[in-house]
C-alpha cells in the first residue's frame, strides 16, 4: 500500500511538471440577443478546429456561460453564433484560468448561411451542415 502511495504522489508531481494541470476556460455569451451555437478550441498550429465543445444540441443563450477544462498551453478559440457570425481568439496563452466575455464588438467574420428569407431560424443541426470547421 505504501508503494502505491509513492507511485501516486510521483505521478501527480510529474503531471504537474509537464503542464497537464487543468485550466478553466469560461465563455460568457454577451452577444445581446444572439445564441452561441458552436465553440471550437484547438492547440495553436493545428489546421482544423476539431469538434464542437458545446456538444450536439447544446447552445449558450444570451447571458449564459460555459466552462471548459484545458491543459496549460496556447490555443485558438472560435465561437459561431446563430447567424454564422464568428468570433476568434488566436494564440491565447492559457497559463491560468481565463474568462472570455464574447461581445458583438469582437465580431471577426460574418458568413451568411442562406440566401433569401427563412420562415424560421436554423436549428443547430441544420446550421452545422452549412458551416465549415476548417481553420483556413
Tab-separated table of C-alpha atoms in Angstrom:
chain	number	residue	atom	x	y	z
A	1	UNK	CA	0.000	0.000	0.000
A	2	UNK	CA	2.828	2.389	0.813
A	3	UNK	CA	4.360	1.654	-2.607
A	4	UNK	CA	1.064	2.633	-4.287
A	5	UNK	CA	1.005	5.945	-2.372
A	6	UNK	CA	4.544	6.762	-3.502
A	7	UNK	CA	3.725	5.955	-7.135
A	8	UNK	CA	0.586	8.124	-6.984
A	9	UNK	CA	2.484	11.060	-5.436
A	10	UNK	CA	5.265	10.741	-8.030
A	11	UNK	CA	2.698	10.590	-10.850
A	12	UNK	CA	0.977	13.754	-9.642
A	13	UNK	CA	4.324	15.559	-9.422
A	14	UNK	CA	5.308	14.523	-12.973
A	15	UNK	CA	1.918	15.560	-14.395
A	16	UNK	CA	2.291	18.980	-12.761
A	17	UNK	CA	5.817	19.407	-14.135
A	18	UNK	CA	4.886	18.627	-17.751
A	19	UNK	CA	1.996	21.092	-17.871
A	20	UNK	CA	-1.012	18.798	-17.730
A	21	UNK	CA	-2.604	20.864	-14.991
A	22	UNK	CA	-6.163	21.717	-15.965
A	23	UNK	CA	-7.016	25.372	-16.535
A	24	UNK	CA	-10.568	26.674	-16.771
A	25	UNK	CA	-11.723	28.498	-19.896
A	26	UNK	CA	-15.065	30.199	-19.269
A	27	UNK	CA	-17.105	31.571	-22.179
A	28	UNK	CA	-19.847	34.086	-21.321
A	29	UNK	CA	-22.372	34.961	-24.023
A	30	UNK	CA	-22.775	38.754	-24.067
A	31	UNK	CA	-23.967	38.865	-27.692
A	32	UNK	CA	-27.119	40.895	-26.981
A	33	UNK	CA	-29.750	38.507	-28.263
A	34	UNK	CA	-27.683	36.033	-30.292
A	35	UNK	CA	-27.222	32.419	-29.248
A	36	UNK	CA	-23.809	30.755	-29.444
A	37	UNK	CA	-24.140	27.528	-31.436
A	38	UNK	CA	-20.518	26.302	-31.504
A	39	UNK	CA	-17.315	26.621	-29.506
A	40	UNK	CA	-14.172	25.235	-31.097
A	41	UNK	CA	-10.829	25.082	-29.303
A	42	UNK	CA	-7.638	23.727	-30.808
A	43	UNK	CA	-3.965	23.970	-29.976
A	44	UNK	CA	-2.310	26.811	-31.889
A	45	UNK	CA	-0.687	25.469	-35.055
A	46	UNK	CA	-3.347	22.850	-35.855
A	47	UNK	CA	-5.051	23.028	-39.283
A	48	UNK	CA	-8.585	22.221	-38.095
A	49	UNK	CA	-10.799	23.294	-35.229
A	50	UNK	CA	-11.820	19.822	-34.148
A	51	UNK	CA	-15.139	19.012	-32.524
A	52	UNK	CA	-17.746	21.405	-31.169
A	53	UNK	CA	-17.015	21.727	-27.448
A	54	UNK	CA	-20.655	22.558	-26.635
A	55	UNK	CA	-21.743	19.157	-27.890
A	56	UNK	CA	-24.657	18.150	-30.063
A	57	UNK	CA	-27.855	20.055	-29.311
A	58	UNK	CA	-26.279	22.330	-26.681
A	59	UNK	CA	-26.123	26.116	-27.066
A	60	UNK	CA	-25.229	29.158	-24.950
A	61	UNK	CA	-28.140	31.573	-24.867
A	62	UNK	CA	-27.503	35.260	-24.137
A	63	UNK	CA	-26.317	35.664	-20.541
A	64	UNK	CA	-25.353	32.008	-20.162
A	65	UNK	CA	-21.826	30.735	-19.656
A	66	UNK	CA	-19.963	27.531	-20.356
A	67	UNK	CA	-16.767	26.218	-18.830
A	68	UNK	CA	-14.093	24.023	-20.408
A	69	UNK	CA	-11.146	22.327	-18.718
A	70	UNK	CA	-7.934	22.537	-20.773
A	71	UNK	CA	-4.281	21.737	-20.152
A	72	UNK	CA	-1.882	24.656	-19.901
A	73	UNK	CA	-0.894	25.659	-23.422
A	74	UNK	CA	-1.551	28.015	-26.314
A	75	UNK	CA	-4.925	27.742	-28.025
A	76	UNK	CA	-7.019	29.186	-30.825
A	77	UNK	CA	-10.711	29.629	-29.997
A	78	UNK	CA	-13.565	30.039	-32.460
A	79	UNK	CA	-17.138	30.815	-31.498
A	80	UNK	CA	-20.004	30.770	-34.003
A	81	UNK	CA	-23.381	32.326	-33.268
A	82	UNK	CA	-26.800	31.507	-34.696
A	83	UNK	CA	-26.269	33.782	-37.724
A	84	UNK	CA	-22.919	32.264	-38.631
A	85	UNK	CA	-21.032	35.251	-37.235
A	86	UNK	CA	-17.607	34.206	-35.999
A	87	UNK	CA	-15.567	35.394	-33.033
A	88	UNK	CA	-11.951	34.217	-32.908
A	89	UNK	CA	-9.112	34.496	-30.422
A	90	UNK	CA	-5.767	33.235	-31.720
A	91	UNK	CA	-2.687	32.321	-29.685
A	92	UNK	CA	-4.379	32.502	-26.287
A	93	UNK	CA	-1.642	31.520	-23.835
A	94	UNK	CA	-3.609	29.642	-21.176
A	95	UNK	CA	-1.344	29.765	-18.109
A	96	UNK	CA	-4.170	30.464	-15.682
A	97	UNK	CA	-7.956	30.389	-15.687
A	98	UNK	CA	-9.392	32.666	-18.375
A	99	UNK	CA	-12.822	34.191	-18.986
A	100	UNK	CA	-13.915	35.428	-22.411
A	101	UNK	CA	-16.988	37.662	-22.373
A	102	UNK	CA	-17.972	37.362	-26.036
A	103	UNK	CA	-19.367	40.670	-27.340
A	104	UNK	CA	-20.670	41.839	-30.722
A	105	UNK	CA	-17.737	44.285	-30.941
A	106	UNK	CA	-15.425	41.256	-31.282
A	107	UNK	CA	-17.079	40.011	-34.476
A	108	UNK	CA	-14.380	38.514	-36.699
A	109	UNK	CA	-16.189	37.091	-39.723
A	110	UNK	CA	-19.830	37.082	-40.767
A	111	UNK	CA	-20.773	34.205	-43.053
A	112	UNK	CA	-24.276	34.172	-44.476
A	113	UNK	CA	-25.709	30.698	-44.198
A	114	UNK	CA	-28.583	31.105	-46.622
A	115	UNK	CA	-29.862	33.322	-49.413
A	116	UNK	CA	-33.381	34.679	-49.118
A	117	UNK	CA	-35.787	34.828	-46.204
A	118	UNK	CA	-36.286	31.965	-43.779
A	119	UNK	CA	-39.589	31.118	-42.225
A	120	UNK	CA	-37.817	30.046	-39.011
A	121	UNK	CA	-34.281	30.136	-37.588
A	122	UNK	CA	-31.984	27.206	-38.286
A	123	UNK	CA	-31.583	24.535	-35.661
A	124	UNK	CA	-28.047	23.779	-34.541
A	125	UNK	CA	-28.043	20.588	-36.635
A	126	UNK	CA	-29.230	22.399	-39.790
A	127	UNK	CA	-26.653	25.103	-39.228
A	128	UNK	CA	-23.845	22.543	-38.723
A	129	UNK	CA	-24.497	21.158	-42.208
A	130	UNK	CA	-23.816	24.590	-43.735
A	131	UNK	CA	-20.654	25.614	-41.816
A	132	UNK	CA	-17.052	24.513	-42.371
A	133	UNK	CA	-14.815	23.547	-39.448
A	134	UNK	CA	-11.560	24.234	-41.313
A	135	UNK	CA	-9.343	26.935	-39.785
A	136	UNK	CA	-8.157	28.210	-43.139
